Amino acid sequence: METKITHIAVVSIPAFSHQASIVEFCKRLVHFHHNFHVTCIFTTIDSPPQATITFLQSLPPNIDYIFLPPINKQDLPKGVPLSLQISHAVSQSLPSFHHALQSLCSSNNPLVALIADPFANETLEIAKEFNLLSYIYFPPSAMTLSLFLHLPTLHEEVSCEYKDYKEAIHIPGCLPIHGNDLPEHLQDRSSLSYELILERCKRFSLAHGFLVNSFSEIEGERVSTLVKIGKKPIYLVGPVIQTGASIELNKAECMKWLEIQRPKSVLYVSFGSGGTLSEEQVNELAFGLESSGQKFLWVFRAPNVSANALYLSTSNDDPLQFLPDGFLERTKGQGLVVPNWAPQTQILSHKSIGGFLTHCGWNSTLESIVLGVPMITWPLFAEQRMNAVLLTKGLKVALRPKFNDNDIAEKKEIAEVIKELMLGEEGHGISQRIEELKYVALSALKEDGSSTRALSQFITDIENFLRHKV
């Protein structure tokens, strides 16, 4: 008897980090549940990123993908935060998405469910129109999900700007957090960005449940709290990290250089797929790396006043020209600087890597945990400050440098934090703790692990719903 195929769709936003995470989740889903077929739907701005196109070439046969007609970047509002531009792109793509969903629902193997990115949750209303089960795939931590679910209440409880709130903010199931460590979108309550986030958070009630890229051994307690409050299932299905092909620029150069370094002697420095620093901060970081005396591999991008400048734009400039005069010559034996991109998971898994200076994007954070690499947290935007709090105060697997009143980490502070992580007693303790966390994370992904069981429960819940529907 032929096995019935269950067809679901997922929709993501035009940001590679979100796209890579949801696709990796889909690969894991169809690996364990062969009777599922997934169609990935991507909103795009101008054209799909090359990183996404390359990444999608490694998909198994039971995952398809659709790029919706691209939104012209010139039609998006100018001089506004990235989150607003992405929001406008998603809104402009809704008619195309509606058409794509209608087509999939009327196919020989019609859809039964939609999984949406939290920043594309307007699509949940369209899913309701087609009588589909609907879920949110949440690429960040359960701590961030807890904030988003609690935000409408927090909005009523706190009247001032969160950064001016005198007391620590208490989010259900989470560490107390200072207002200035909340996501950047929440720092100006009069802004359109804040209004949009608040509106999105209220729309979360449309979802039947949440799939979160985390695992119960580090965030199970807060999920129990959330389920009691929200009365909706939350499935911790991570750590979902990138395993497929990606742009592997500079791979040979990086691997060759790492091979001649001592074990755990190199600090890897990278600010993710879109992160950038100001020119002043670039100089301080360069001098800090140099004066630390520690080996480093730095993925370097041209400076920019915007911390997330590369998500929707590219620069044709050679970024290395923006390094301080003489830096490359002086550090020739100490470090390697590569422009723009590097194969991150392969670098982090190399025996020579002993630390990771990271922007605390959740994808990078999970990669570092799974590969057992101690961290220095350097949050730039989005929810990355919250992740830094979780890593330093909660899990205690990272150090965080101090920034001055102009929000600049100075070279002396940078050098001291690097030396402490790589050589100090506190760094040694962090290494031991993250090695233990690595084991726990890998155990969660095993066939009998907590995250695999959560994924199976998600599938069982869908199948039970469909059975009762019939």
Short mmCIF file of C-alpha atoms in Angstrom, two decimals, residues 34-356:
data_model
loop_
_atom_site.label_atom_id
_atom_site.label_comp_id
_atom_site.label_asym_id
_atom_site.label_seq_id
_atom_site.Cartn_x
_atom_site.Cartn_y
_atom_site.Cartn_z
CA HIS A 34 10.07 10.32 4.92
CA ASN A 35 6.34 10.72 4.25
CA PHE A 36 6.63 14.53 4.43
CA HIS A 37 7.19 16.78 1.43
CA VAL A 38 8.15 20.43 1.94
CA THR A 39 7.86 23.42 -0.36
CA CYS A 40 9.98 26.39 0.74
CA ILE A 41 8.69 29.82 -0.31
CA PHE A 42 11.14 32.74 -0.27
CA THR A 43 10.37 36.43 -0.50
CA THR A 44 13.18 38.27 -2.31
CA ILE A 45 14.49 41.78 -2.78
CA ASP A 46 15.99 42.49 -6.25
CA SER A 47 17.24 38.89 -6.63
CA PRO A 48 17.93 35.88 -4.42
CA PRO A 49 21.29 36.11 -2.60
CA GLN A 50 24.00 33.95 -4.15
CA ALA A 51 24.56 32.35 -0.73
CA THR A 52 20.93 31.15 -0.74
CA ILE A 53 21.08 29.83 -4.31
CA THR A 54 24.25 27.87 -3.57
CA PHE A 55 22.83 26.59 -0.30
CA LEU A 56 19.66 25.29 -1.99
CA GLN A 57 21.64 23.14 -4.44
CA SER A 58 22.11 20.48 -1.75
CA LEU A 59 18.42 19.88 -1.01
CA PRO A 60 17.02 16.33 -0.87
CA PRO A 61 14.34 15.41 -3.46
CA ASN A 62 11.42 15.78 -1.02
CA ILE A 63 12.10 19.52 -0.54
CA ASP A 64 11.17 21.99 -3.30
CA TYR A 65 11.49 25.75 -3.31
CA ILE A 66 9.83 28.77 -4.89
CA PHE A 67 11.22 32.30 -5.15
CA LEU A 68 8.37 34.79 -5.22
CA PRO A 69 8.69 37.60 -7.79
CA PRO A 70 11.39 39.94 -6.45
CA ILE A 71 10.52 43.24 -4.85
CA ASN A 72 12.49 46.13 -6.31
CA LYS A 73 14.72 47.61 -3.63
CA GLN A 74 14.06 51.06 -5.11
CA ASP A 75 10.39 50.63 -4.16
CA LEU A 76 11.24 50.16 -0.48
CA PRO A 77 11.37 53.13 1.91
CA LYS A 78 14.78 54.80 2.13
CA GLY A 79 16.65 55.70 5.30
CA VAL A 80 14.68 53.36 7.56
CA PRO A 81 15.86 50.37 9.65
CA LEU A 82 16.42 47.04 7.94
CA SER A 83 13.47 45.51 9.80
CA LEU A 84 11.14 48.04 8.15
CA GLN A 85 12.53 47.35 4.70
CA ILE A 86 12.06 43.61 5.16
CA SER A 87 8.56 44.20 6.52
CA HIS A 88 7.63 46.25 3.44
CA ALA A 89 9.09 43.58 1.16
CA VAL A 90 7.01 40.88 2.87
CA SER A 91 3.86 43.00 2.64
CA GLN A 92 4.42 43.69 -1.06
CA SER A 93 4.93 39.95 -1.63
CA LEU A 94 1.65 38.88 -0.03
CA PRO A 95 -0.37 38.80 -3.31
CA SER A 96 2.31 36.59 -4.89
CA PHE A 97 2.38 34.42 -1.77
CA HIS A 98 -1.43 34.07 -1.85
CA HIS A 99 -1.23 32.91 -5.47
CA ALA A 100 1.55 30.40 -4.67
CA LEU A 101 -0.36 28.99 -1.71
CA GLN A 102 -3.55 28.71 -3.75
CA SER A 103 -1.65 26.76 -6.41
CA LEU A 104 -0.11 24.41 -3.84
CA CYS A 105 -3.47 23.83 -2.14
CA SER A 106 -5.09 22.82 -5.43
CA SER A 107 -2.27 20.49 -6.51
CA ASN A 108 -2.48 16.68 -6.62
CA ASN A 109 -0.93 16.61 -3.17
CA PRO A 110 -2.53 19.60 -1.43
CA LEU A 111 -0.99 21.42 1.50
CA VAL A 112 -2.04 20.64 5.05
CA ALA A 113 0.09 23.16 6.98
CA LEU A 114 2.15 26.33 6.74
CA ILE A 115 5.23 27.15 8.81
CA ALA A 116 6.08 30.86 8.78
CA ASP A 117 9.05 32.96 9.79
CA PRO A 118 8.03 35.22 12.72
CA PHE A 119 8.79 38.27 10.54
CA ALA A 120 6.42 36.98 7.86
CA ASN A 121 3.55 36.05 10.13
CA GLU A 122 1.05 38.05 8.05
CA THR A 123 1.00 34.84 6.00
CA LEU A 124 -0.76 33.06 8.89
CA GLU A 125 -3.91 35.00 8.00
CA ILE A 126 -3.71 33.63 4.45
CA ALA A 127 -3.14 30.11 5.83
CA LYS A 128 -6.35 30.51 7.82
CA GLU A 129 -8.18 31.43 4.62
CA PHE A 130 -7.10 28.08 3.12
CA ASN A 131 -7.96 26.17 6.30
CA LEU A 132 -4.35 25.16 6.92
CA LEU A 133 -2.67 24.34 10.19
CA SER A 134 -0.20 27.13 10.87
CA TYR A 135 3.01 27.28 12.89
CA ILE A 136 5.83 29.73 13.46
CA TYR A 137 9.40 28.55 13.03
CA PHE A 138 11.40 30.72 15.41
CA PRO A 139 15.09 30.93 14.39
CA PRO A 140 16.26 32.72 17.59
CA SER A 141 16.20 31.41 21.16
CA ALA A 142 13.22 30.46 23.33
CA MET A 143 14.24 33.42 25.52
CA THR A 144 13.51 35.75 22.58
CA LEU A 145 10.23 33.99 21.86
CA SER A 146 9.29 34.48 25.50
CA LEU A 147 9.92 38.21 25.13
CA PHE A 148 7.84 38.42 21.95
CA LEU A 149 4.91 36.56 23.51
CA HIS A 150 5.15 38.76 26.62
CA LEU A 151 5.65 42.07 24.77
CA PRO A 152 1.97 43.15 24.59
CA THR A 153 1.80 42.76 28.39
CA LEU A 154 5.17 44.46 28.92
CA HIS A 155 4.01 47.32 26.71
CA GLU A 156 1.13 47.96 29.12
CA GLU A 157 3.20 47.46 32.29
CA VAL A 158 6.09 49.80 31.39
CA SER A 159 5.29 53.34 30.23
CA CYS A 160 8.81 54.75 29.74
CA GLU A 161 11.50 53.71 27.27
CA TYR A 162 12.77 50.28 28.31
CA LYS A 163 16.38 51.51 28.44
CA ASP A 164 15.29 54.11 31.05
CA TYR A 165 13.45 51.59 33.21
CA LYS A 166 15.21 51.54 36.61
CA GLU A 167 14.59 47.89 37.46
CA ALA A 168 15.53 44.70 35.66
CA ILE A 169 12.82 43.54 33.27
CA HIS A 170 11.32 40.14 34.09
CA ILE A 171 10.25 38.04 31.12
CA PRO A 172 8.42 34.77 31.97
CA GLY A 173 10.89 31.92 32.51
CA CYS A 174 13.93 34.09 31.68
CA LEU A 175 16.90 35.73 33.32
CA PRO A 176 16.22 39.30 34.51
CA ILE A 177 17.45 41.65 31.79
CA HIS A 178 18.26 45.35 31.59
CA GLY A 179 16.14 47.39 29.19
CA ASN A 180 19.10 48.36 27.00
CA ASP A 181 19.75 44.65 26.32
CA LEU A 182 16.33 44.22 24.71
CA PRO A 183 16.30 44.04 20.88
CA GLU A 184 17.05 47.23 18.95
CA HIS A 185 13.50 47.34 17.50
CA LEU A 186 12.17 47.95 21.02
CA GLN A 187 14.45 50.84 22.00
CA ASP A 188 12.21 53.61 20.63
CA ARG A 189 8.58 53.05 21.54
CA SER A 190 7.42 55.90 19.28
CA SER A 191 9.03 54.36 16.18
CA LEU A 192 7.29 52.52 13.36
CA SER A 193 9.65 49.56 13.96
CA TYR A 194 8.30 49.18 17.50
CA GLU A 195 4.70 49.40 16.28
CA LEU A 196 5.34 46.69 13.70
CA ILE A 197 6.99 44.36 16.22
CA LEU A 198 4.11 44.87 18.66
CA GLU A 199 1.61 44.17 15.88
CA ARG A 200 3.52 41.01 14.91
CA CYS A 201 3.62 39.80 18.50
CA LYS A 202 -0.15 40.16 18.78
CA ARG A 203 -0.49 38.12 15.57
CA PHE A 204 1.36 35.18 17.16
CA SER A 205 -2.00 34.07 18.55
CA LEU A 206 -2.95 32.90 15.03
CA ALA A 207 -0.37 30.10 15.17
CA HIS A 208 -1.29 26.61 16.35
CA GLY A 209 2.19 26.25 17.85
CA PHE A 210 5.86 27.23 17.72
CA LEU A 211 8.97 25.40 16.51
CA VAL A 212 12.03 26.90 18.20
CA ASN A 213 15.68 26.49 17.23
CA SER A 214 16.87 25.57 20.71
CA PHE A 215 16.96 22.49 22.93
CA SER A 216 15.36 21.58 26.22
CA GLU A 217 18.61 21.07 28.12
CA ILE A 218 19.33 24.82 27.99
CA GLU A 219 15.84 26.34 27.61
CA GLY A 220 13.32 23.68 28.65
CA GLU A 221 12.39 25.46 31.88
CA ARG A 222 11.29 28.67 30.18
CA VAL A 223 9.30 26.71 27.60
CA SER A 224 7.36 24.98 30.40
CA THR A 225 6.49 28.45 31.71
CA LEU A 226 5.45 29.64 28.25
CA VAL A 227 3.21 26.64 27.58
CA LYS A 228 1.42 27.19 30.89
CA ILE A 229 0.82 30.85 30.02
CA GLY A 230 0.06 30.59 26.30
CA LYS A 231 -1.68 27.18 26.20
CA LYS A 232 0.00 26.41 22.86
CA PRO A 233 2.60 23.75 22.11
CA ILE A 234 6.23 24.81 21.80
CA TYR A 235 8.60 22.33 20.21
CA LEU A 236 12.34 22.76 20.89
CA VAL A 237 13.78 21.19 17.74
CA GLY A 238 17.36 22.52 17.74
CA PRO A 239 20.20 23.07 17.65
CA VAL A 240 19.56 23.42 13.91
CA ILE A 241 22.82 24.52 12.31
CA GLN A 242 24.00 24.77 8.72
CA THR A 243 25.33 21.55 7.23
CA GLY A 244 24.73 22.07 3.50
CA ALA A 245 26.84 23.81 0.89
CA SER A 246 27.34 27.55 1.11
CA ILE A 247 29.60 30.11 -0.49
CA GLU A 248 33.04 28.83 0.44
CA LEU A 249 35.16 31.82 -0.45
CA ASN A 250 38.65 31.72 1.10
CA LYS A 251 38.19 28.09 2.19
CA ALA A 252 41.53 26.79 0.93
CA GLU A 253 43.44 29.74 2.35
CA CYS A 254 41.77 29.45 5.78
CA MET A 255 42.23 25.69 6.07
CA LYS A 256 45.85 25.81 4.95
CA TRP A 257 46.65 28.52 7.52
CA LEU A 258 44.82 26.75 10.35
CA GLU A 259 46.68 23.51 9.69
CA ILE A 260 49.99 25.05 10.76
CA GLN A 261 48.65 26.53 14.03
CA ARG A 262 48.77 24.92 17.47
CA PRO A 263 45.58 23.28 18.83
CA LYS A 264 43.10 25.76 20.39
CA SER A 265 45.46 28.69 19.75
CA VAL A 266 43.40 30.73 17.24
CA LEU A 267 40.59 33.23 17.90
CA TYR A 268 38.05 33.26 15.05
CA VAL A 269 36.52 36.73 14.51
CA SER A 270 33.34 37.11 12.48
CA PHE A 271 30.19 39.23 12.67
CA GLY A 272 27.84 36.98 10.68
CA SER A 273 26.36 37.27 7.21
CA GLY A 274 25.33 40.92 7.56
CA GLY A 275 27.20 42.52 10.45
CA THR A 276 29.51 45.53 10.06
CA LEU A 277 31.45 47.86 12.38
CA SER A 278 32.14 51.58 12.22
CA GLU A 279 35.57 52.71 11.01
CA GLU A 280 36.53 53.81 14.53
CA GLN A 281 35.54 50.40 15.94
CA VAL A 282 37.40 48.58 13.17
CA ASN A 283 40.59 50.39 14.17
CA GLU A 284 40.14 49.62 17.87
CA LEU A 285 39.46 45.94 17.14
CA ALA A 286 42.48 45.68 14.83
CA PHE A 287 44.82 47.21 17.43
CA GLY A 288 43.24 45.07 20.17
CA LEU A 289 43.82 41.86 18.20
CA GLU A 290 47.38 42.90 17.46
CA SER A 291 48.29 43.87 21.04
CA SER A 292 46.69 40.71 22.51
CA GLY A 293 49.53 38.68 21.00
CA GLN A 294 47.05 35.88 20.23
CA LYS A 295 46.62 34.17 16.87
CA PHE A 296 43.48 35.24 15.01
CA LEU A 297 41.50 34.55 11.84
CA TRP A 298 39.37 37.60 11.00
CA VAL A 299 36.58 37.63 8.41
CA PHE A 300 36.72 41.32 7.56
CA ARG A 301 34.12 43.54 5.92
CA ALA A 302 34.32 47.19 4.95
CA PRO A 303 33.21 49.50 7.78
CA ASN A 304 29.76 51.04 7.77
CA VAL A 305 27.74 53.29 10.07
CA SER A 306 24.94 50.70 10.04
CA ALA A 307 25.58 47.54 12.08
CA ASN A 308 23.58 45.35 9.67
CA ALA A 309 24.54 47.06 6.42
CA LEU A 310 25.22 43.95 4.36
CA TYR A 311 21.82 42.30 4.59
CA LEU A 312 20.35 44.29 1.72
CA SER A 313 23.44 45.73 0.07
CA THR A 314 26.88 44.74 -1.12
CA SER A 315 30.08 46.68 -1.53
CA ASN A 316 32.48 46.31 -4.44
CA ASP A 317 35.30 47.93 -2.48
CA ASP A 318 38.23 45.83 -1.36
CA PRO A 319 37.56 45.76 2.38
CA LEU A 320 41.20 45.20 3.33
CA GLN A 321 42.01 48.78 2.29
CA PHE A 322 40.08 49.96 5.36
CA LEU A 323 42.42 48.26 7.85
CA PRO A 324 44.86 50.49 9.77
CA ASP A 325 48.06 51.33 7.88
CA GLY A 326 50.66 48.61 8.26
CA PHE A 327 48.33 46.24 10.17
CA LEU A 328 48.58 43.35 7.71
CA GLU A 329 52.38 43.59 7.55
CA ARG A 330 52.79 43.80 11.35
CA THR A 331 50.47 40.84 12.02
CA LYS A 332 51.63 38.62 9.14
CA GLY A 333 52.86 35.87 11.46
CA GLN A 334 50.11 36.37 14.01
CA GLY A 335 46.88 36.41 12.06
CA LEU A 336 45.03 35.86 8.83
CA VAL A 337 42.50 38.39 7.51
CA VAL A 338 40.14 37.26 4.75
CA PRO A 339 37.61 39.52 2.99
CA ASN A 340 33.84 39.17 3.32
CA TRP A 341 33.18 35.41 3.66
CA ALA A 342 34.62 32.22 5.12
CA PRO A 343 33.34 28.65 5.68
CA GLN A 344 32.34 29.19 9.30
CA THR A 345 31.34 25.72 10.47
CA GLN A 346 34.48 24.21 8.97
CA ILE A 347 36.62 26.84 10.68
CA LEU A 348 34.89 26.45 14.06
CA SER A 349 35.30 22.67 13.91
CA HIS A 350 39.07 22.90 13.25
CA LYS A 351 41.33 21.74 16.07
CA SER A 352 43.31 25.03 15.98
CA ILE A 353 40.32 27.17 16.99
CA GLY A 354 40.23 28.06 20.67
CA GLY A 355 37.74 30.93 20.72
CA PHE A 356 35.11 32.80 18.72
#
